[in-house]
Every structure is written in structure tokens, then in C-alpha cells.
Amino acid sequence: MGFHHVGQAGHQLLTSADLSKMKVTLSALNTSESSFTPLVVIELAQDVKEETKEWLKNRIIAKKKDGGAQLLFRPLLNKYEQETLENQNLYLVGASKIRMLLGAEAVGLVKECNDNTMRAFTYRTRQNFKGFDDNNDDFLTMAECQFIIKHELENLRAKDEKMIPGYPQAKLYPGKSLLRRLLTSGIVIQVFPLHDNEALKKLEDSWYTRFALKYQPIDGIRGYFGETIALYFGFLEYFTFALIPMAVIGLPYYLFVWEDYDKYVIFASFNLIWSTVILEVWKRGCADMTYRWGTLLMKRKFEEPRPGFHGVLGINPITGKEEPLYPSYKRQLRIYLVSLPFVCLCLYFSLYVMMIYFDLEVWALGLHENSGSEWTSVLLYVPSIIYAIVIEIMNRLYRYAAEFLTSWENHRLESAYQNHLILKVLVFNFLNCFASLFYIAFVLKDMKLLRQSLATLLITSQILNQIVESLLPYWLQRKHGVRVKRKMQALKTDIDATLYEQVILEKEMGTYLGTFDDYLELFLQFGYVSLFSCVYPLAAAFAVLNNFTEVNSDALKMCRVFKRPFSEPSASIGVWQLAFETMSVISVVTNCALIGMSPQVNAIFPESKADLILIVVAVEHALLALKFILAFAIPDKPRHIQVKLARLEFESLEALKQQQMKLVTENLKEEPKESGKEKAT
């Protein structure tokens, strides 16, 4: 059966049917090389026993049929270099070209074919893929190679071992991930991918070193850091440009019709349509990008238990594999009896701090009214600035507590863990950042104070985030880099220590913990812009200015402050899309309520407040209906992507039918032979 006639589902079926054949191929092929390009670094603890090191090495280099990863593995320093330089217990991991290609098939990487279609890569049909050549090493990006190595290392499973050799207390059971057990036992300190300094320099030159208004090299970011990070930077860029119309329209409103609230109906309506359209258009652009990258077509395999999941060893009824089992009722008890009360307590504490802030506002206002000096007029902004700083501190402290609680709940799947963590953090951050604004708007009804508080919170949080997330870590990293270079220059040795210096520098870098905090910052910014847009139209302009610098500071952070993160395939921004859409729905309600409270609108209904409320509610429902109609009318995927996906699905079904017909034909051919034998007997 030709490759061009096999769809993805058909390919998966063939792969499972020919699994034993593929294993033989992997074992038969020579996947060893005398020298290799180091891609991943494993750092062991200083006092790790020799038998443990030897056992780990053997498991990494052993053939797949023997339970190994069939990768290449060597220490960073040889014996002579260890005597000359400090022994850091650092080891380098790589793989041969053939091993990488077989790994690409195992993880389900999708690549472009010569007929311009996107299909799951298979080693058997490698010549059909665009850009593939037996003498070309650039078919797989370095990020993809590192992802494959990470996947193979994480899938090293315990077989007959009851414990890690040399460490009787580090128990093992069949199917347990060895790397995760080594990390939790403290035997392995860290595993991280190496930077490619030449490729990184090229990316930096086209990305952030020249301060100019230009599009980011999203495909270059994807090639170096992977799809998850490329999607974040793509969304950051898209969101920044999408804010420009809001900023342009908001500026004249701020300058000319400040107190004329009835004119804000047009601005608030535009805000509603804008927030809906930009999120729907982003989904289309995201589908286009991820189809081109191949991640839109990647099939999710049955998720393995997350690293921190624990329980009594048993058999999973779905997969038949031996793994920890934990009753769901125990998890539910932990969530509802511990986590939920704790979150509620934190929310109460947040509201208590908010009331202290309002007491400070009253004190500052009273002081200014009594003295009326310039100093006291400046003092009016101090409570808001202090409160903004306290909010940032509380958000960060709560984040640690939320991570601990979510881990303690013992979720089996990484996706379930992430969803529960994001829900906890979003609820607290939303209340912590916006509760004071809702209180000022709907309880105090002080629009002047609302504008002042909103402006102070937005600007202060943006400045703090720039300093804490990028500038401070970059300064600390530069200081560490200078110390390492001085140490290397002081070494009187003939050894070429370039690789050694790179590994030593990178192992001390901070670890990038993912895009969670970056998306959270954009989510809160979106809230500041959309929730109270009719009171402070200038918020979008401040957000645009911040995001232009955010692109460069985040790029600096990724390239120079943190270790290179492992690439992670992604088809969308995930649960954050839902979070932004929810915020846009809340913004409709708040803007309608604020317009209904304005003196100009109230003057139309001087006697009957009930009529005013009914009209505001009716308008709000009409706007929400318009919003959902727009969301429904704009398809999530462009038409050409829908056609390509439908064609792939059709080809998959055809391939499945052909395979079934082939099996039926073979069975019919065998039946007459068997009946002939029976007659002879």
C-alpha cells in the first residue's frame, strides 16, 4: 500500500499491527556512533555510587528490546579532565540519526510530504517527506530531537528491579518511570536540554536585539523552543496589535468626552465586538499555524500517570499496565474538605486586605482635604501603589500554596493537575486584582477613584512584572556568567573547555516553569482593559506600550536568563482560550452596569429605577446574544484547513477499509487449504 494512500488513522492501525516488526527493525539497525552531538545534560548528585551510575548508563544505552532507550551516553569529562577540572557529575545524552528518526515515528511527529500534505512521519516512508535526505541532518529540528530524547528517557521503565541499585530505600515496581524515581530520590539533580549557541545568536538577532516595530520570527521561535512557547509569543504579538484599535479609539474618549457617559455606549459596544472577534480570529490563525507545524494533527496517546501520582500498586483496567491506583473518592474528599475551604479562606483574607486599603484611601483623602498641599496630593496615590505591590506579593505566595494543594490532591493525569491548578489561581487572582475595582464601582460608586485605582493597579503591576520576571533575573545571570568565565580563564590547562563552560553556565541558570505566569499576566491585563473600559479608555494604550517592551523582555528571559526548556507540542493555547472568553462575557455585564449607573442615563429615568434596570438587563442580554452569534458565525478553523482535515479523515477511513478487505481476502484463501487437510485426515 503506497504511502500517499494511507491516512493517519490507517497508519496508526498498521503501526500497532506491525509493532513486533518495527521492534526488530530498531534492534537490527546500528544506532551507535563513536562521537555524537550532545543534546541533553543529566546532572547526578555528587555522592552517587558507582554501581548506580553504571546501572543508569546501561539502561540508557541498552537496546529497546532489552528495556533500554538505545541512546548515546557519555560523561562530560574524561578521567584526565576530571583530574584537571572540577568533577560535576555531569553526563551528556544524544542519539544517532537513525535513532532520532525512529523516535520521531514513536512520538507521532507530523511532517510535510512532497505532495504538500501533512502526515505522521514513518521511517519506512521517510523518502516521501519534504526536505528529507539521507545526508541531511536538518530534517528534525534540535528542539524536536531534544523532545524525542526526553520522551525516551521518561519512558525508561522498571522491569525486574525492586530498587535502584545502591539505594535500597528507593523502591521500584514494574512500569515505574526510572527517571522520575531518580529525580524524586535526589539521585538525579536535573535534566535539561543544551542551547545551540550559533542558532540562538541568529534567533536573537532577528528577534529582540534590534529595537524596531516588526513581526516576531514565530517560525524561528518554534524551531528553537517548540510549539508551546512559539504559541505564547504568537498570542502576545497578536494581542498587542489587536489592542491598538482600542487604544486609538480610547484616546479621544479620554481627552474630549470624559464625563459624558452616554457616549460611552458606543465605546462599550465596540469593546464587546472587539473582544469577541479578536478571540475568534486568533483561533483561526492558531489553527493555521499549528497545521503548518504539524501539531494540529498529532494524536494524543493515552496519558501516562503524572510524576507525582502515587497510590497502591495495581492493574489499570483500561491499559492493563501495572501502575499506582488511587480511589477517586479520596481525591474528592481532599478537594472539597481541604482545598476548597483553604481557597475560600484565602479569598476572605484578600477581601480583608482590600478593606484595609480603603481605610488608607479615606485617611489619605482626609489628610489632603485638611492641608491641601502638593505633598498630600501625591500622597493620594500612595495607598493604591502599596495595594498593587501587596496584590503582587499575595498572588505569588498563593501560587505556591495552590501548587502544593493541587499536588497533594494526587491527580493521575497532568492535564487534570493543570486544570485544577489554573482554576485555583485564576479565581484568587481575579478576586485579588479586581475586587477593589468592583467595590469602588458598584458599592462606593466613585468613578474618579475607580479611574485612579485602575490606572495605578495597571501601571504598577506592569512595572513590577517587568522587573521581577526579566530584569532582575537577567542581572543575576550576568553576574554568575562573569564569575564562571573568570574561573575558566584562571584554569591553566590545554583542554578545550568550550563545552564544559557552556554546561557549567547553563546548569546554574534558572528553570523556566512554563507559560502559566506569562498567560496569567496577559489575562489580568485583558481584564483591566475590558472590564472597565468605559471608565478608563486609556487602559488599552498603556497595555500596548507595556506589551511592546514585554515582547523584548520575555525574549531576553527565554534566551539569556533561563535554561532552554524542552519543546512541547501544542495545538492551541488550551484552557487559556476559555479563560479569556469568560473574561469577555463578564466585561459585557460590568460595562452595561456602569453605563446604567451614569448620571446621564439616570436622568432619562428620574422616577422609575425599575424601568432603567430592566432596560440595562435587556441591552446586556442583547449584547451577549450578539457576542455568541459572532462566535458561532466565525469558524474556528479556516476553510482550507477544514478541507485538508476532512480529506485526511476520508483517506484514513479508505485505508482502514482496504486493510480490512485484505485481511478478509487472506482468511478466505486460507480456509480451502484447511478444509482440504480435514478431508485428507
Tab-separated table of C-alpha atoms in Angstrom, residues 21 90 142 155 180 369 372 374 385 417 453 477-478 500 509 579 588 607 671 674:
chain	number	residue	atom	x	y	z
A	21	LYS	CA	8.309	-5.972	13.073
A	90	LEU	CA	27.558	15.734	34.509
A	142	MET	CA	17.203	20.422	17.526
A	155	ASN	CA	9.694	6.061	29.213
A	180	ARG	CA	11.107	10.308	37.730
A	369	GLU	CA	-8.578	67.940	52.460
A	372	GLY	CA	-4.377	70.836	50.635
A	374	GLU	CA	1.186	69.365	46.890
A	385	ILE	CA	0.658	51.810	44.868
A	417	TYR	CA	-3.481	18.659	37.589
A	453	SER	CA	-7.210	52.910	41.204
A	477	GLN	CA	22.561	35.694	35.488
A	478	ARG	CA	25.082	38.177	34.062
A	500	TYR	CA	32.449	22.431	29.687
A	509	MET	CA	20.551	29.065	35.148
A	579	ALA	CA	-10.407	31.942	30.402
A	588	VAL	CA	-20.260	42.840	28.934
A	607	GLU	CA	-38.632	58.441	38.713
A	671	GLU	CA	-9.996	-21.637	4.517
A	674	GLU	CA	-7.670	-26.075	5.935
